[in-house]
N, C-alpha and C. Protein backbone atom coordinates (compact mmCIF):
# COMPACT_ATOMS: atom_id res chain seq x y z
N MET A 1 35.28 233.86 -2.18
CA MET A 1 36.22 232.72 -2.26
C MET A 1 37.74 233.14 -2.40
N SER A 2 37.82 234.17 -2.97
CA SER A 2 39.18 234.70 -3.43
C SER A 2 39.88 235.19 -1.96
N ASN A 3 39.00 235.59 -1.06
CA ASN A 3 39.52 236.17 0.20
C ASN A 3 40.17 235.00 1.00
N ILE A 4 39.45 233.92 1.05
CA ILE A 4 39.98 232.71 1.69
C ILE A 4 41.29 232.22 1.07
N SER A 5 41.41 232.10 -0.22
CA SER A 5 42.65 231.76 -0.96
C SER A 5 43.77 232.79 -0.67
N ASP A 6 43.50 234.08 -0.65
CA ASP A 6 44.43 235.09 -0.32
C ASP A 6 44.91 234.91 1.09
N GLU A 7 44.08 234.70 2.04
CA GLU A 7 44.56 234.54 3.36
C GLU A 7 45.21 233.37 3.62
N LEU A 8 44.91 232.21 2.99
CA LEU A 8 45.67 231.01 2.96
C LEU A 8 47.11 231.16 2.49
N LEU A 9 47.20 231.91 1.29
CA LEU A 9 48.56 232.07 0.84
C LEU A 9 49.39 233.02 1.64
N LYS A 10 48.84 233.96 2.26
CA LYS A 10 49.49 234.82 3.26
C LYS A 10 49.99 233.99 4.34
N ALA A 11 49.21 233.13 4.92
CA ALA A 11 49.60 232.28 5.98
C ALA A 11 50.69 231.35 5.61
N ILE A 12 50.65 230.74 4.43
CA ILE A 12 51.84 229.86 3.85
C ILE A 12 52.97 230.69 3.75
N LYS A 13 52.92 231.93 3.24
CA LYS A 13 54.23 232.68 3.00
C LYS A 13 54.76 233.17 4.40
N TYR A 14 53.94 233.51 5.30
CA TYR A 14 54.41 233.70 6.63
C TYR A 14 55.13 232.59 7.26
N ALA A 15 54.66 231.35 7.12
CA ALA A 15 55.28 230.16 7.73
C ALA A 15 56.57 229.83 7.06
N VAL A 16 56.60 230.01 5.75
CA VAL A 16 57.89 229.71 4.93
C VAL A 16 58.85 230.80 5.38
N ASP A 17 58.40 231.99 5.51
CA ASP A 17 59.51 233.18 5.81
C ASP A 17 60.08 232.88 7.24
N LYS A 18 59.17 232.44 8.15
CA LYS A 18 59.62 232.23 9.52
C LYS A 18 60.64 231.00 9.60
N LYS A 19 60.41 230.02 8.73
CA LYS A 19 61.19 228.86 8.57
C LYS A 19 62.50 229.19 8.00
N ALA A 20 62.63 229.99 6.96
CA ALA A 20 63.65 230.40 6.21
C ALA A 20 64.73 231.20 7.20
N ILE A 21 64.11 231.89 8.18
CA ILE A 21 64.99 232.65 9.17
C ILE A 21 65.86 231.70 9.91
N ASN A 22 65.29 230.49 10.28
CA ASN A 22 66.04 229.52 11.01
C ASN A 22 66.89 228.53 10.22
N CYS A 23 67.40 228.92 9.12
CA CYS A 23 68.27 227.98 8.38
C CYS A 23 69.59 228.62 8.22
N ASP A 24 70.53 227.73 7.90
CA ASP A 24 71.91 228.11 7.59
C ASP A 24 71.90 228.94 6.29
N ARG A 25 72.80 230.03 6.21
CA ARG A 25 72.94 230.72 4.97
C ARG A 25 74.47 230.55 4.50
N THR A 26 74.59 230.34 3.28
CA THR A 26 75.97 230.35 2.84
C THR A 26 76.10 231.23 1.68
N TYR A 27 77.11 232.08 1.58
CA TYR A 27 77.26 232.93 0.57
C TYR A 27 78.72 233.23 0.29
N LYS A 28 79.14 233.90 -0.80
CA LYS A 28 80.47 234.14 -1.19
C LYS A 28 81.04 235.43 -0.55
N SER A 29 82.29 235.48 -0.28
CA SER A 29 82.87 236.65 0.30
C SER A 29 84.39 236.67 -0.11
N VAL A 30 85.09 237.57 0.35
CA VAL A 30 86.45 237.74 -0.02
C VAL A 30 87.33 238.05 1.33
N VAL A 31 88.41 237.49 1.43
CA VAL A 31 89.36 237.72 2.52
C VAL A 31 90.01 239.07 2.45
N LEU A 32 89.72 239.97 3.41
CA LEU A 32 90.29 241.21 3.33
C LEU A 32 91.59 241.36 4.20
N GLY A 33 91.84 240.39 4.93
CA GLY A 33 93.04 240.36 5.74
C GLY A 33 93.11 239.17 6.61
N VAL A 34 94.31 238.82 7.19
CA VAL A 34 94.46 237.59 7.95
C VAL A 34 95.17 238.07 9.23
N THR A 35 94.49 237.71 10.33
CA THR A 35 95.01 238.06 11.63
C THR A 35 95.25 236.80 12.50
N PRO A 36 95.89 236.90 13.66
CA PRO A 36 96.02 235.59 14.47
C PRO A 36 94.63 235.11 14.95
N LYS A 37 93.68 235.85 15.01
CA LYS A 37 92.35 235.38 15.51
C LYS A 37 91.44 234.92 14.32
N GLY A 38 91.85 235.12 13.12
CA GLY A 38 91.02 234.58 12.00
C GLY A 38 91.24 235.43 10.79
N CYS A 39 90.34 235.36 9.82
CA CYS A 39 90.38 236.07 8.59
C CYS A 39 89.30 237.14 8.62
N VAL A 40 89.63 238.38 8.11
CA VAL A 40 88.68 239.48 8.05
C VAL A 40 87.90 239.33 6.74
N VAL A 41 86.58 239.14 6.85
CA VAL A 41 85.85 238.99 5.65
C VAL A 41 84.57 240.00 5.62
N LEU A 42 83.91 240.14 4.61
CA LEU A 42 82.63 240.82 4.58
C LEU A 42 81.36 239.99 4.90
N ASP A 43 80.54 240.23 5.76
CA ASP A 43 79.29 239.58 6.01
C ASP A 43 78.28 239.90 4.87
N SER A 44 77.11 239.37 4.89
CA SER A 44 76.15 239.52 3.97
C SER A 44 75.62 241.00 3.89
N GLY A 45 75.72 241.73 5.07
CA GLY A 45 75.33 243.13 5.19
C GLY A 45 76.46 244.03 4.61
N GLY A 46 77.71 243.56 4.34
CA GLY A 46 78.72 244.44 3.92
C GLY A 46 79.75 244.89 5.11
N LYS A 47 79.38 244.36 6.30
CA LYS A 47 80.26 244.61 7.51
C LYS A 47 81.42 243.80 7.55
N GLU A 48 82.64 244.35 7.99
CA GLU A 48 83.83 243.55 8.07
C GLU A 48 83.69 242.78 9.43
N ARG A 49 84.12 241.44 9.36
CA ARG A 49 84.04 240.50 10.54
C ARG A 49 85.19 239.70 10.58
N THR A 50 85.83 239.39 11.67
CA THR A 50 86.92 238.45 11.79
C THR A 50 86.39 237.16 12.19
N VAL A 51 86.54 236.12 11.28
CA VAL A 51 85.85 234.79 11.43
C VAL A 51 86.99 233.78 11.35
N PRO A 52 86.71 232.51 11.96
CA PRO A 52 87.58 231.48 11.86
C PRO A 52 87.47 230.69 10.59
N CYS A 53 88.43 229.97 10.18
CA CYS A 53 88.48 229.11 8.92
C CYS A 53 88.32 227.73 9.44
N CYS A 54 87.30 227.07 9.07
CA CYS A 54 86.97 225.62 9.41
C CYS A 54 87.52 224.57 8.51
N ILE A 55 88.51 224.92 7.61
CA ILE A 55 89.00 224.01 6.64
C ILE A 55 90.32 223.52 7.14
N PRO A 56 90.54 222.37 7.46
CA PRO A 56 91.82 221.92 8.05
C PRO A 56 93.02 222.06 7.07
N GLY A 57 94.06 222.74 7.57
CA GLY A 57 95.27 222.87 6.70
C GLY A 57 95.26 224.02 5.59
N ALA A 58 94.04 224.70 5.61
CA ALA A 58 94.02 225.84 4.63
C ALA A 58 94.76 226.94 4.97
N VAL A 59 95.51 227.42 3.96
CA VAL A 59 96.20 228.73 4.12
C VAL A 59 95.60 229.75 3.35
N LEU A 60 94.99 230.88 4.01
CA LEU A 60 94.13 231.71 3.28
C LEU A 60 95.00 233.11 3.11
N LYS A 61 94.86 233.75 1.95
CA LYS A 61 95.59 234.93 1.71
C LYS A 61 94.63 236.13 1.44
N THR A 62 95.11 237.31 1.58
CA THR A 62 94.23 238.47 1.34
C THR A 62 93.84 238.47 -0.15
N GLY A 63 92.52 238.78 -0.41
CA GLY A 63 92.01 238.69 -1.75
C GLY A 63 91.45 237.40 -2.29
N GLN A 64 91.61 236.29 -1.47
CA GLN A 64 91.04 235.02 -1.87
C GLN A 64 89.59 235.08 -1.67
N ARG A 65 88.87 234.41 -2.56
CA ARG A 65 87.45 234.29 -2.44
C ARG A 65 87.04 233.03 -1.63
N VAL A 66 86.04 233.07 -0.76
CA VAL A 66 85.72 232.01 0.16
C VAL A 66 84.24 231.92 0.21
N TRP A 67 83.78 230.89 0.71
CA TRP A 67 82.35 230.56 1.09
C TRP A 67 82.15 230.84 2.50
N ILE A 68 81.30 231.53 3.04
CA ILE A 68 81.05 231.92 4.33
C ILE A 68 79.63 231.25 4.73
N LYS A 69 79.68 230.58 5.94
CA LYS A 69 78.39 230.06 6.44
C LYS A 69 77.94 230.88 7.69
N GLU A 70 76.63 231.10 7.68
CA GLU A 70 76.08 231.83 8.83
C GLU A 70 75.03 230.82 9.31
N PRO A 71 75.37 230.02 10.50
CA PRO A 71 74.44 229.01 10.93
C PRO A 71 73.27 229.68 11.66
N LEU A 72 72.08 229.32 11.25
CA LEU A 72 70.83 229.76 11.84
C LEU A 72 70.71 231.20 12.00
N GLY A 73 71.28 231.93 11.13
CA GLY A 73 71.10 233.32 11.19
C GLY A 73 71.99 234.06 12.27
N ASP A 74 72.86 233.27 12.91
CA ASP A 74 73.64 233.79 14.06
C ASP A 74 74.90 234.17 13.49
N LEU A 75 75.20 235.54 13.50
CA LEU A 75 76.52 236.03 13.08
C LEU A 75 77.63 235.74 13.98
N LYS A 76 77.36 235.38 15.19
CA LYS A 76 78.48 234.99 16.12
C LYS A 76 79.07 233.68 15.69
N GLY A 77 78.34 232.97 14.96
CA GLY A 77 78.90 231.46 14.46
C GLY A 77 79.35 231.62 13.05
N LEU A 78 79.41 232.77 12.42
CA LEU A 78 80.04 232.95 11.13
C LEU A 78 81.35 232.29 11.01
N HIS A 79 81.58 231.48 9.84
CA HIS A 79 82.80 230.91 9.70
C HIS A 79 83.07 230.68 8.23
N ILE A 80 84.40 230.51 7.85
CA ILE A 80 84.57 230.13 6.42
C ILE A 80 84.56 228.67 6.31
N CYS A 81 83.76 228.15 5.33
CA CYS A 81 83.49 226.83 5.14
C CYS A 81 84.01 226.23 3.82
N GLY A 82 84.46 227.04 2.94
CA GLY A 82 84.98 226.56 1.60
C GLY A 82 85.73 227.58 0.83
N LEU A 83 86.47 227.18 -0.20
CA LEU A 83 87.30 227.90 -1.02
C LEU A 83 86.63 228.07 -2.39
N ILE A 84 86.83 229.16 -2.99
CA ILE A 84 86.12 229.34 -4.40
C ILE A 84 87.28 229.27 -5.39
């Protein structure tokens, strides 16, 4: 009987993990620099990326802490969505 419950739990964990991959992730980062193309920030893997700021009228400075959103796990859609 425990084999069936173990397999059921594994199947549920697999389904939850697959669903979690397809959701937005939001995490804290810091502005390392500001360029005409956007702000240089660290992504979740620690790599520097230039991303746009989606906050109307926001003026960001080097060293400012921000919230970064990664929509559906797509790093090309990475953007600043809030200030800390």
